[in-house]
CSV table of C-alpha atoms and ligand atoms in Angstrom, one decimal:
chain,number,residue,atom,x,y,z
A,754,UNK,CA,-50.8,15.5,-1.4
A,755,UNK,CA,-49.5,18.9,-3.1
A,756,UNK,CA,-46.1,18.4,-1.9
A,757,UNK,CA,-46.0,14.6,-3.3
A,758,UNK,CA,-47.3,16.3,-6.9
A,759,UNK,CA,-44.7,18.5,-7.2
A,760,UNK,CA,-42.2,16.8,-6.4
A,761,UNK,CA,-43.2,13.8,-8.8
A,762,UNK,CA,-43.6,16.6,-11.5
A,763,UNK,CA,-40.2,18.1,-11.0
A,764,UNK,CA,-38.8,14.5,-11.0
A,765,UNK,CA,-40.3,14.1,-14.7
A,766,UNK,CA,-37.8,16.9,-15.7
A,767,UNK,CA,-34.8,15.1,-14.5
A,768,UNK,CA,-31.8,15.2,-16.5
A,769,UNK,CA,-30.3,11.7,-15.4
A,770,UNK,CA,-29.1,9.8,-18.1
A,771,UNK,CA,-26.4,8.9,-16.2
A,772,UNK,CA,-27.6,6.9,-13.1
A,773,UNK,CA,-31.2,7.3,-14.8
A,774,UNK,CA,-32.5,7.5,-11.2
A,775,UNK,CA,-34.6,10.4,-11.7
A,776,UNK,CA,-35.4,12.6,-8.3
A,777,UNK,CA,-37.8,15.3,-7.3
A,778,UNK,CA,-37.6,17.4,-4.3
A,779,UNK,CA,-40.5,20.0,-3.1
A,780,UNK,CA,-40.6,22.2,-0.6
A,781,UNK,CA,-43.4,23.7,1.3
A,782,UNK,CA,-41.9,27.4,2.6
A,783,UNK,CA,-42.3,28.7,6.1
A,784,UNK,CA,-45.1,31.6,3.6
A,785,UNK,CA,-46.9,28.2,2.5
A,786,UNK,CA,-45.0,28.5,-1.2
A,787,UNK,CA,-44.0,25.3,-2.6
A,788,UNK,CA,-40.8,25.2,-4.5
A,789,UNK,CA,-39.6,22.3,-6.6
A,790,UNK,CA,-36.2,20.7,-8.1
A,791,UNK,CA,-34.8,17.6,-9.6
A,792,UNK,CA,-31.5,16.1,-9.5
A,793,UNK,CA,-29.2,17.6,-12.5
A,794,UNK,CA,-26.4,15.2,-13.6
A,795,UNK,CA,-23.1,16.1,-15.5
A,796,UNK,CA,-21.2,14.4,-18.2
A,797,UNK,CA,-18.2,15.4,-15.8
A,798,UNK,CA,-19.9,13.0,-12.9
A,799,UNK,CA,-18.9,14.7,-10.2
A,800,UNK,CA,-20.6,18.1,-11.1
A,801,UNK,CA,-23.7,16.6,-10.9
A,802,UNK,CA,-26.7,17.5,-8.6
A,803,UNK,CA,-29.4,16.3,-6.7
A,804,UNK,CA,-32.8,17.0,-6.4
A,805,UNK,CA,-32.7,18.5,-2.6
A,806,UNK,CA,-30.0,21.3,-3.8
A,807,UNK,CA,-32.2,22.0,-7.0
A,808,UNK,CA,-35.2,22.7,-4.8
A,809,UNK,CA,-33.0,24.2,-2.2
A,810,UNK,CA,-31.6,26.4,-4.4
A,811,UNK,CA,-34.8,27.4,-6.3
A,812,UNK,CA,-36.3,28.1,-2.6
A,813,UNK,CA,-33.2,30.9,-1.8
A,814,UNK,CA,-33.5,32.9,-5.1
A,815,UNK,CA,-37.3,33.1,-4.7
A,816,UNK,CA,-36.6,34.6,-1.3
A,817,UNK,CA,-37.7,32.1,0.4
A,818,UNK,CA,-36.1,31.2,4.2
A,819,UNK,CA,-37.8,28.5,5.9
A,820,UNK,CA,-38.4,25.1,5.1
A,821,UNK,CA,-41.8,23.5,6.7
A,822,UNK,CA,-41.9,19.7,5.4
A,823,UNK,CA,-39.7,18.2,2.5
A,824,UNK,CA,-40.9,15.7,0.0
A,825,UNK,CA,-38.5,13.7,-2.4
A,826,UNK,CA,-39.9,11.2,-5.0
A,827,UNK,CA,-37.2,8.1,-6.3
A,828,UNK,CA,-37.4,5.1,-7.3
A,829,UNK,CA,-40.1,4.2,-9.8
A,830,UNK,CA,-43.3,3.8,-9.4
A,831,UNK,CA,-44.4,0.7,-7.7
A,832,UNK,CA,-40.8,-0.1,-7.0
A,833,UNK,CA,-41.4,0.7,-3.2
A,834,UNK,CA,-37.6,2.1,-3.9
A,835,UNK,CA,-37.3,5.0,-1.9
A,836,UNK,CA,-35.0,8.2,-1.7
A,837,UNK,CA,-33.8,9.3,1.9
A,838,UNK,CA,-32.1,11.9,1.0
A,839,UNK,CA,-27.8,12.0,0.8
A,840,UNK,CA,-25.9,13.0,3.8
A,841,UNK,CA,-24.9,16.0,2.4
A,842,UNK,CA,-28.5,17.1,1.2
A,843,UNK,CA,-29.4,16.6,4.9
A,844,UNK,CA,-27.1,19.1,6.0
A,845,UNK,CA,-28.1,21.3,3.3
A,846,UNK,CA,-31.9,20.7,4.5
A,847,UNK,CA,-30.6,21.7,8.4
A,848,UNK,CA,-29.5,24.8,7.3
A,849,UNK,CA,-33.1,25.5,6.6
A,850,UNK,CA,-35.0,23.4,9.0
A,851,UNK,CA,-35.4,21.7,12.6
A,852,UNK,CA,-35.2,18.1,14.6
A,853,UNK,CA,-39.0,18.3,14.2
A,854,UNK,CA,-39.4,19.3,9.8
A,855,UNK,CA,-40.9,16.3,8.3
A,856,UNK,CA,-38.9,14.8,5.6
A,857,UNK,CA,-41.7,12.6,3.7
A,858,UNK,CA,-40.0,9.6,0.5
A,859,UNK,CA,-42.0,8.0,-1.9
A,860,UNK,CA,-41.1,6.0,-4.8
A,861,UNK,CA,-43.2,7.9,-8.2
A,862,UNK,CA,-46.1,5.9,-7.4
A,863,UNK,CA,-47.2,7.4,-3.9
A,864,UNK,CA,-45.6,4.7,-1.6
A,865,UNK,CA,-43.9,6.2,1.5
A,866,UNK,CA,-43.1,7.0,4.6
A,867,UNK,CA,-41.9,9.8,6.7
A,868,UNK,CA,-39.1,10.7,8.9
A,869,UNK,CA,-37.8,14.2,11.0
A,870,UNK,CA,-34.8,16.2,10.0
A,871,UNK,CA,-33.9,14.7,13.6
A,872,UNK,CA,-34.2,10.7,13.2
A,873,UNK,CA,-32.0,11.1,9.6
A,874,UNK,CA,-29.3,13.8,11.0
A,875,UNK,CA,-29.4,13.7,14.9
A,876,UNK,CA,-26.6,16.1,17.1
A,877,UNK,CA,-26.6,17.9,13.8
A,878,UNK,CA,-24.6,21.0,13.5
A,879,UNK,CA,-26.5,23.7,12.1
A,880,UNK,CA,-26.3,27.9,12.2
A,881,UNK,CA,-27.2,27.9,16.4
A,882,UNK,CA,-23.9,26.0,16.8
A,883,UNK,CA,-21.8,29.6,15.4
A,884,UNK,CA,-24.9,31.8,17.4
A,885,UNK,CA,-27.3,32.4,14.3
B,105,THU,N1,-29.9,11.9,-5.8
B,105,THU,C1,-30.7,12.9,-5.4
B,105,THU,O1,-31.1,13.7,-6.2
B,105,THU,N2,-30.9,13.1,-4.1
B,105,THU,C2,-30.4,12.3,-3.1
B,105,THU,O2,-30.7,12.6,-1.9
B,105,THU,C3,-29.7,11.1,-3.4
B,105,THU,C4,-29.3,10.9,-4.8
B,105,THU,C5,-29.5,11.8,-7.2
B,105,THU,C6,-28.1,12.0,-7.5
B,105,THU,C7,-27.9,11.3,-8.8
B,105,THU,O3,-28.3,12.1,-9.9
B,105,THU,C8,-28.8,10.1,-8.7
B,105,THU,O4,-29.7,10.5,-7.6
B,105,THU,C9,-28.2,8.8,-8.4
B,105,THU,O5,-27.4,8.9,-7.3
């Protein structure tokens, strides 16, 4: 899968050597782009970043709007360990996204599954709560 690629190759460019859990995001864009990030950590902990902002991020300064589907590579490969993405990069993903957006994990190796923006942040409050 594209989206599984990218993400796995943005995930080779983490800078973790902190938590050495390395993350890649990649989104495919509501114009069928796909835009990737990986989690950047800081020696100052808290600064850090994860993968799902990077890619976020990346997808806002490209001029992109919409995300379609999400996928995030984790844990290593064969590890089965998987990365649902951080409360707070779920609210960042809502900003972009719908109940219905496909949210797909895999560990590096390929094994996954797939949720919906819905079944990881349900009653969410998102830009049609303030009439956007
Ligand atoms: N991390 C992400 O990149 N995305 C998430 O959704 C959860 C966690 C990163 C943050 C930190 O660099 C490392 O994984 C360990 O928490």
């Amino acid at each position: 899968m594209d989206l599984f690629e990218a993400a796995r190759a943005a995930r080779d460019r983490a800078h973790a050597p902190y938590s050495r859990f390395k993350v890649g995001a990649a989104i495919r864009t509501g114009s069928g782009a796909i835009v990737a990030g990986c989690n950047v950590e800081n020696a100052a902990y808290p600064q850090g970043q994860c993968a799902e902002a990077t890619a976020i991020g990346t997808m806002v300064a490209a001029g992109h709007g919409r995300i379609v589907e999400i996928a995030v590579v984790g844990g290593e490969a064969g590890s089965g360990i998987l990365c649902t993405p951080c409360g707070g990069c779920r609210q960042r993903i809502r900003e972009f996204a719908g109940p219905d957006t496909p949210i797909h994990v895999f560990d590096a190796g390929g094994t996954g599954r797939s949720f919906t923006l819905g079944e990881l942040l349900p009653f969410s409050f998102g830009p049609d709560n303030l009439g956007f």
